Amino acid sequence: MGVLAGFGFLSLISLILLLVGGILTGIAFYNLGNRINNDVIRVGGIFVAIPFLEFIGYFLTWLGINENVITSFNSYNNYQQYQPNYVQNQVGFVPYQIGVGTINSMGQAFFTLFSQAPIQIREAHLMDGSIIISTSTSIIPLQLSPGNNNVSIIFTAFQGNPGRTYMIRLFFMNGSFAEVAVKFI
């Protein structure tokens, strides 16, 4: 009888530790989802904290983390691909980026372009892969001078992920375009 009571007591303690551990793990995943702004991980964290539904939570958390890792990897590859990259056109040159630009939560992007000759910017699109996620409302300066030019662009309705790199496609009056990388801060 004493052995059964001992096993019962150990089973009860194990069950309590399992429940508390699941709840703490769920809270950790929920906080991770908040920190990296990923709803799938947040919902997964909630499910991990609910007994008998944790397998759904772990699956959702796994999906969210994979999505974030793949997105970060693609952003890194895009950054590597476009540093510095310029396209030849009928004029013989396209301005290209110096360093890495930034974009903030207000949709203001800042970066430096090198131009070999005067050229005017017509418009700019903020890109996420091949998808246009925002268009420019203000570009300063519109006219680039030979040498380095500090460019500021304001985009409409931008909601980004901190630390993520986005591409800006600049269209020039001569029909050419260039892409620059900006990191969300």
PDB file of C-alpha atoms in Angstrom:
ATOM      1  CA  MET A   1       0.000   0.000   0.000  1.00  0.00           C
ATOM      2  CA  GLY A   2       2.857   2.362   0.827  1.00  0.00           C
ATOM      3  CA  VAL A   3       4.448   1.736  -2.569  1.00  0.00           C
ATOM      4  CA  LEU A   4       1.198   2.640  -4.347  1.00  0.00           C
ATOM      5  CA  ALA A   5       0.894   5.807  -2.278  1.00  0.00           C
ATOM      6  CA  GLY A   6       4.494   6.701  -3.186  1.00  0.00           C
ATOM      7  CA  PHE A   7       3.802   6.176  -6.891  1.00  0.00           C
ATOM      8  CA  GLY A   8       0.600   8.206  -6.589  1.00  0.00           C
ATOM      9  CA  PHE A   9       2.452  11.050  -4.890  1.00  0.00           C
ATOM     10  CA  LEU A  10       5.239  11.007  -7.526  1.00  0.00           C
ATOM     11  CA  SER A  11       2.627  10.908 -10.296  1.00  0.00           C
ATOM     12  CA  LEU A  12       0.839  13.911  -8.806  1.00  0.00           C
ATOM     13  CA  ILE A  13       4.101  15.879  -8.495  1.00  0.00           C
ATOM     14  CA  SER A  14       5.044  14.916 -12.081  1.00  0.00           C
ATOM     15  CA  LEU A  15       1.644  16.045 -13.359  1.00  0.00           C
ATOM     16  CA  ILE A  16       1.929  19.400 -11.580  1.00  0.00           C
ATOM     17  CA  LEU A  17       5.449  19.946 -12.950  1.00  0.00           C
ATOM     18  CA  LEU A  18       4.256  18.994 -16.443  1.00  0.00           C
ATOM     19  CA  LEU A  19       1.373  21.491 -16.276  1.00  0.00           C
ATOM     20  CA  VAL A  20       3.546  24.314 -14.893  1.00  0.00           C
ATOM     21  CA  GLY A  21       6.270  23.565 -17.467  1.00  0.00           C
ATOM     22  CA  GLY A  22       3.709  23.621 -20.303  1.00  0.00           C
ATOM     23  CA  ILE A  23       2.286  26.932 -19.127  1.00  0.00           C
ATOM     24  CA  LEU A  24       5.751  28.507 -18.806  1.00  0.00           C
ATOM     25  CA  THR A  25       6.756  27.164 -22.233  1.00  0.00           C
ATOM     26  CA  GLY A  26       3.536  28.581 -23.721  1.00  0.00           C
ATOM     27  CA  ILE A  27       4.246  31.982 -22.155  1.00  0.00           C
ATOM     28  CA  ALA A  28       7.794  31.891 -23.537  1.00  0.00           C
ATOM     29  CA  PHE A  29       6.544  31.131 -27.061  1.00  0.00           C
ATOM     30  CA  TYR A  30       3.868  33.830 -26.772  1.00  0.00           C
ATOM     31  CA  ASN A  31       6.503  36.394 -25.713  1.00  0.00           C
ATOM     32  CA  LEU A  32       8.774  35.282 -28.570  1.00  0.00           C
ATOM     33  CA  GLY A  33       5.889  35.834 -30.997  1.00  0.00           C
ATOM     34  CA  ASN A  34       5.378  39.331 -29.557  1.00  0.00           C
ATOM     35  CA  ARG A  35       9.068  40.140 -29.807  1.00  0.00           C
ATOM     36  CA  ILE A  36       9.396  39.154 -33.475  1.00  0.00           C
ATOM     37  CA  ASN A  37       5.841  40.241 -34.380  1.00  0.00           C
ATOM     38  CA  ASN A  38       4.667  36.790 -35.503  1.00  0.00           C
ATOM     39  CA  ASP A  39       0.996  35.941 -34.843  1.00  0.00           C
ATOM     40  CA  VAL A  40       1.429  32.235 -35.620  1.00  0.00           C
ATOM     41  CA  ILE A  41       4.007  31.845 -32.825  1.00  0.00           C
ATOM     42  CA  ARG A  42       1.782  33.855 -30.443  1.00  0.00           C
ATOM     43  CA  VAL A  43      -1.230  31.595 -31.087  1.00  0.00           C
ATOM     44  CA  GLY A  44       1.022  28.532 -30.820  1.00  0.00           C
ATOM     45  CA  GLY A  45       2.194  29.766 -27.417  1.00  0.00           C
ATOM     46  CA  ILE A  46      -1.406  30.027 -26.225  1.00  0.00           C
ATOM     47  CA  PHE A  47      -2.137  26.457 -27.354  1.00  0.00           C
ATOM     48  CA  VAL A  48       1.061  25.142 -25.730  1.00  0.00           C
ATOM     49  CA  ALA A  49      -0.172  26.510 -22.383  1.00  0.00           C
ATOM     50  CA  ILE A  50      -3.519  24.647 -22.668  1.00  0.00           C
ATOM     51  CA  PRO A  51      -3.326  21.023 -21.446  1.00  0.00           C
ATOM     52  CA  PHE A  52      -4.122  18.370 -24.076  1.00  0.00           C
ATOM     53  CA  LEU A  53      -3.818  20.958 -26.902  1.00  0.00           C
ATOM     54  CA  GLU A  54      -0.097  21.535 -26.649  1.00  0.00           C
ATOM     55  CA  PHE A  55       0.637  19.376 -29.713  1.00  0.00           C
ATOM     56  CA  ILE A  56      -1.305  21.936 -31.807  1.00  0.00           C
ATOM     57  CA  GLY A  57       0.658  24.718 -30.142  1.00  0.00           C
ATOM     58  CA  TYR A  58       4.015  23.100 -30.840  1.00  0.00           C
ATOM     59  CA  PHE A  59       3.042  22.566 -34.476  1.00  0.00           C
ATOM     60  CA  LEU A  60       1.928  26.222 -34.895  1.00  0.00           C
ATOM     61  CA  THR A  61       5.072  27.450 -33.160  1.00  0.00           C
ATOM     62  CA  TRP A  62       7.196  25.304 -35.464  1.00  0.00           C
ATOM     63  CA  LEU A  63       5.375  26.748 -38.501  1.00  0.00           C
ATOM     64  CA  GLY A  64       5.851  30.324 -37.257  1.00  0.00           C
ATOM     65  CA  ILE A  65       9.529  29.876 -36.523  1.00  0.00           C
ATOM     66  CA  ASN A  66      10.136  28.276 -39.929  1.00  0.00           C
ATOM     67  CA  GLU A  67       8.281  31.140 -41.613  1.00  0.00           C
ATOM     68  CA  ASN A  68      10.419  33.670 -39.751  1.00  0.00           C
ATOM     69  CA  VAL A  69      13.682  31.850 -40.502  1.00  0.00           C
ATOM     70  CA  ILE A  70      12.842  31.521 -44.210  1.00  0.00           C
ATOM     71  CA  THR A  71      11.824  35.199 -44.399  1.00  0.00           C
ATOM     72  CA  SER A  72      15.029  36.284 -42.652  1.00  0.00           C
ATOM     73  CA  PHE A  73      17.117  34.061 -44.920  1.00  0.00           C
ATOM     74  CA  ASN A  74      15.438  35.470 -48.046  1.00  0.00           C
ATOM     75  CA  SER A  75      15.937  39.038 -46.795  1.00  0.00           C
ATOM     76  CA  TYR A  76      19.618  38.308 -46.204  1.00  0.00           C
ATOM     77  CA  ASN A  77      19.957  36.814 -49.703  1.00  0.00           C
ATOM     78  CA  ASN A  78      18.211  39.860 -51.232  1.00  0.00           C
ATOM     79  CA  TYR A  79      20.578  42.135 -49.315  1.00  0.00           C
ATOM     80  CA  GLN A  80      23.616  40.213 -50.575  1.00  0.00           C
ATOM     81  CA  GLN A  81      22.290  40.184 -54.137  1.00  0.00           C
ATOM     82  CA  TYR A  82      21.804  43.951 -54.344  1.00  0.00           C
ATOM     83  CA  GLN A  83      25.012  45.263 -52.726  1.00  0.00           C
ATOM     84  CA  PRO A  84      26.041  47.205 -54.882  1.00  0.00           C
ATOM     85  CA  ASN A  85      24.232  46.155 -58.008  1.00  0.00           C
ATOM     86  CA  TYR A  86      23.436  48.422 -60.910  1.00  0.00           C
ATOM     87  CA  VAL A  87      21.778  47.883 -64.254  1.00  0.00           C
ATOM     88  CA  GLN A  88      23.236  49.098 -67.534  1.00  0.00           C
ATOM     89  CA  ASN A  89      20.757  51.016 -69.677  1.00  0.00           C
ATOM     90  CA  GLN A  90      20.607  53.266 -72.690  1.00  0.00           C
ATOM     91  CA  VAL A  91      22.437  56.052 -70.819  1.00  0.00           C
ATOM     92  CA  GLY A  92      25.242  53.679 -69.795  1.00  0.00           C
ATOM     93  CA  PHE A  93      24.829  53.901 -66.014  1.00  0.00           C
ATOM     94  CA  VAL A  94      22.331  53.729 -63.176  1.00  0.00           C
ATOM     95  CA  PRO A  95      22.962  55.227 -59.755  1.00  0.00           C
ATOM     96  CA  TYR A  96      23.817  52.605 -57.148  1.00  0.00           C
ATOM     97  CA  GLN A  97      23.600  52.354 -53.385  1.00  0.00           C
ATOM     98  CA  ILE A  98      26.467  53.046 -51.003  1.00  0.00           C
ATOM     99  CA  GLY A  99      26.160  51.053 -47.753  1.00  0.00           C
ATOM    100  CA  VAL A 100      22.786  49.968 -46.364  1.00  0.00           C
ATOM    101  CA  GLY A 101      19.822  52.258 -45.887  1.00  0.00           C
ATOM    102  CA  THR A 102      17.227  52.326 -43.124  1.00  0.00           C
ATOM    103  CA  ILE A 103      13.457  52.611 -42.952  1.00  0.00           C
ATOM    104  CA  ASN A 104      11.479  53.438 -39.818  1.00  0.00           C
ATOM    105  CA  SER A 105       7.939  52.702 -38.635  1.00  0.00           C
ATOM    106  CA  MET A 106       6.730  56.040 -40.071  1.00  0.00           C
ATOM    107  CA  GLY A 107       7.684  54.818 -43.573  1.00  0.00           C
ATOM    108  CA  GLN A 108      10.687  57.162 -43.894  1.00  0.00           C
ATOM    109  CA  ALA A 109      13.597  55.604 -45.777  1.00  0.00           C
ATOM    110  CA  PHE A 110      17.135  57.007 -45.804  1.00  0.00           C
ATOM    111  CA  PHE A 111      20.005  55.807 -47.998  1.00  0.00           C
ATOM    112  CA  THR A 112      22.953  57.041 -50.080  1.00  0.00           C
ATOM    113  CA  LEU A 113      23.150  56.751 -53.879  1.00  0.00           C
ATOM    114  CA  PHE A 114      26.191  57.293 -56.045  1.00  0.00           C
ATOM    115  CA  SER A 115      25.473  58.811 -59.441  1.00  0.00           C
ATOM    116  CA  GLN A 116      27.940  59.349 -62.285  1.00  0.00           C
ATOM    117  CA  ALA A 117      25.860  62.145 -63.839  1.00  0.00           C
ATOM    118  CA  PRO A 118      22.749  64.206 -63.071  1.00  0.00           C
ATOM    119  CA  ILE A 119      19.578  62.106 -63.184  1.00  0.00           C
ATOM    120  CA  GLN A 120      16.050  62.603 -61.875  1.00  0.00           C
ATOM    121  CA  ILE A 121      14.050  60.107 -59.783  1.00  0.00           C
ATOM    122  CA  ARG A 122      10.487  59.681 -61.086  1.00  0.00           C
ATOM    123  CA  GLU A 123       8.995  57.428 -58.375  1.00  0.00           C
ATOM    124  CA  ALA A 124       9.828  54.712 -55.849  1.00  0.00           C
ATOM    125  CA  HIS A 125       8.163  51.469 -54.767  1.00  0.00           C
ATOM    126  CA  LEU A 126       8.823  49.652 -51.505  1.00  0.00           C
ATOM    127  CA  MET A 127       9.084  45.943 -52.310  1.00  0.00           C
ATOM    128  CA  ASP A 128       8.742  42.730 -50.332  1.00  0.00           C
ATOM    129  CA  GLY A 129      10.187  40.228 -52.773  1.00  0.00           C
ATOM    130  CA  SER A 130       8.363  40.948 -56.028  1.00  0.00           C
ATOM    131  CA  ILE A 131       5.310  42.494 -54.329  1.00  0.00           C
ATOM    132  CA  ILE A 132       4.862  46.267 -54.093  1.00  0.00           C
ATOM    133  CA  ILE A 133       3.867  46.995 -50.488  1.00  0.00           C
ATOM    134  CA  SER A 134       3.958  50.806 -50.610  1.00  0.00           C
ATOM    135  CA  THR A 135       4.507  53.745 -52.968  1.00  0.00           C
ATOM    136  CA  SER A 136       6.394  56.969 -52.401  1.00  0.00           C
ATOM    137  CA  THR A 137       4.672  60.188 -51.378  1.00  0.00           C
ATOM    138  CA  SER A 138       7.818  62.300 -51.094  1.00  0.00           C
ATOM    139  CA  ILE A 139      11.344  61.955 -52.528  1.00  0.00           C
ATOM    140  CA  ILE A 140      14.129  64.356 -51.535  1.00  0.00           C
ATOM    141  CA  PRO A 141      16.086  65.168 -53.643  1.00  0.00           C
ATOM    142  CA  LEU A 142      14.341  64.344 -56.918  1.00  0.00           C
ATOM    143  CA  GLN A 143      17.407  65.416 -58.932  1.00  0.00           C
ATOM    144  CA  LEU A 144      20.611  63.478 -58.176  1.00  0.00           C
ATOM    145  CA  SER A 145      23.953  65.194 -58.659  1.00  0.00           C
ATOM    146  CA  PRO A 146      27.221  63.509 -59.656  1.00  0.00           C
ATOM    147  CA  GLY A 147      28.771  61.842 -56.580  1.00  0.00           C
ATOM    148  CA  ASN A 148      27.123  60.698 -53.359  1.00  0.00           C
ATOM    149  CA  ASN A 149      23.513  61.781 -52.733  1.00  0.00           C
ATOM    150  CA  ASN A 150      21.677  61.328 -49.415  1.00  0.00           C
ATOM    151  CA  VAL A 151      18.111  60.394 -50.368  1.00  0.00           C
ATOM    152  CA  SER A 152      15.010  60.497 -48.160  1.00  0.00           C
ATOM    153  CA  ILE A 153      11.739  58.874 -49.243  1.00  0.00           C
ATOM    154  CA  ILE A 154       8.419  58.741 -47.407  1.00  0.00           C
ATOM    155  CA  PHE A 155       6.141  55.775 -48.134  1.00  0.00           C
ATOM    156  CA  THR A 156       2.420  55.374 -47.455  1.00  0.00           C
ATOM    157  CA  ALA A 157       1.019  52.877 -44.929  1.00  0.00           C
ATOM    158  CA  PHE A 158       4.148  50.893 -44.070  1.00  0.00           C
ATOM    159  CA  GLN A 159       4.121  48.210 -41.366  1.00  0.00           C
ATOM    160  CA  GLY A 160       7.374  46.308 -41.284  1.00  0.00           C
ATOM    161  CA  ASN A 161       9.142  43.715 -39.197  1.00  0.00           C
ATOM    162  CA  PRO A 162      12.056  45.042 -37.105  1.00  0.00           C
ATOM    163  CA  GLY A 163      15.427  43.915 -38.403  1.00  0.00           C
ATOM    164  CA  ARG A 164      14.034  42.870 -41.783  1.00  0.00           C
ATOM    165  CA  THR A 165      15.572  44.146 -45.018  1.00  0.00           C
ATOM    166  CA  TYR A 166      13.271  45.532 -47.706  1.00  0.00           C
ATOM    167  CA  MET A 167      14.042  46.620 -51.251  1.00  0.00           C
ATOM    168  CA  ILE A 168      13.181  49.978 -52.804  1.00  0.00           C
ATOM    169  CA  ARG A 169      12.854  50.087 -56.590  1.00  0.00           C
ATOM    170  CA  LEU A 170      13.709  53.557 -57.893  1.00  0.00           C
ATOM    171  CA  PHE A 171      12.437  54.607 -61.321  1.00  0.00           C
ATOM    172  CA  PHE A 172      14.352  57.335 -63.158  1.00  0.00           C
ATOM    173  CA  MET A 173      13.104  59.789 -65.799  1.00  0.00           C
ATOM    174  CA  ASN A 174      15.322  58.187 -68.470  1.00  0.00           C
ATOM    175  CA  GLY A 175      13.403  54.886 -68.169  1.00  0.00           C
ATOM    176  CA  SER A 176      15.958  53.012 -66.075  1.00  0.00           C
ATOM    177  CA  PHE A 177      15.552  51.709 -62.528  1.00  0.00           C
ATOM    178  CA  ALA A 178      17.720  50.628 -59.612  1.00  0.00           C
ATOM    179  CA  GLU A 179      17.076  48.757 -56.392  1.00  0.00           C
ATOM    180  CA  VAL A 180      18.406  49.626 -52.955  1.00  0.00           C
ATOM    181  CA  ALA A 181      18.277  47.734 -49.655  1.00  0.00           C
ATOM    182  CA  VAL A 182      16.855  49.321 -46.492  1.00  0.00           C
ATOM    183  CA  LYS A 183      16.735  47.703 -43.069  1.00  0.00           C
ATOM    184  CA  PHE A 184      13.685  48.292 -40.859  1.00  0.00           C
ATOM    185  CA  ILE A 185      14.720  49.860 -37.545  1.00  0.00           C
TER     186      ILE A 185
END
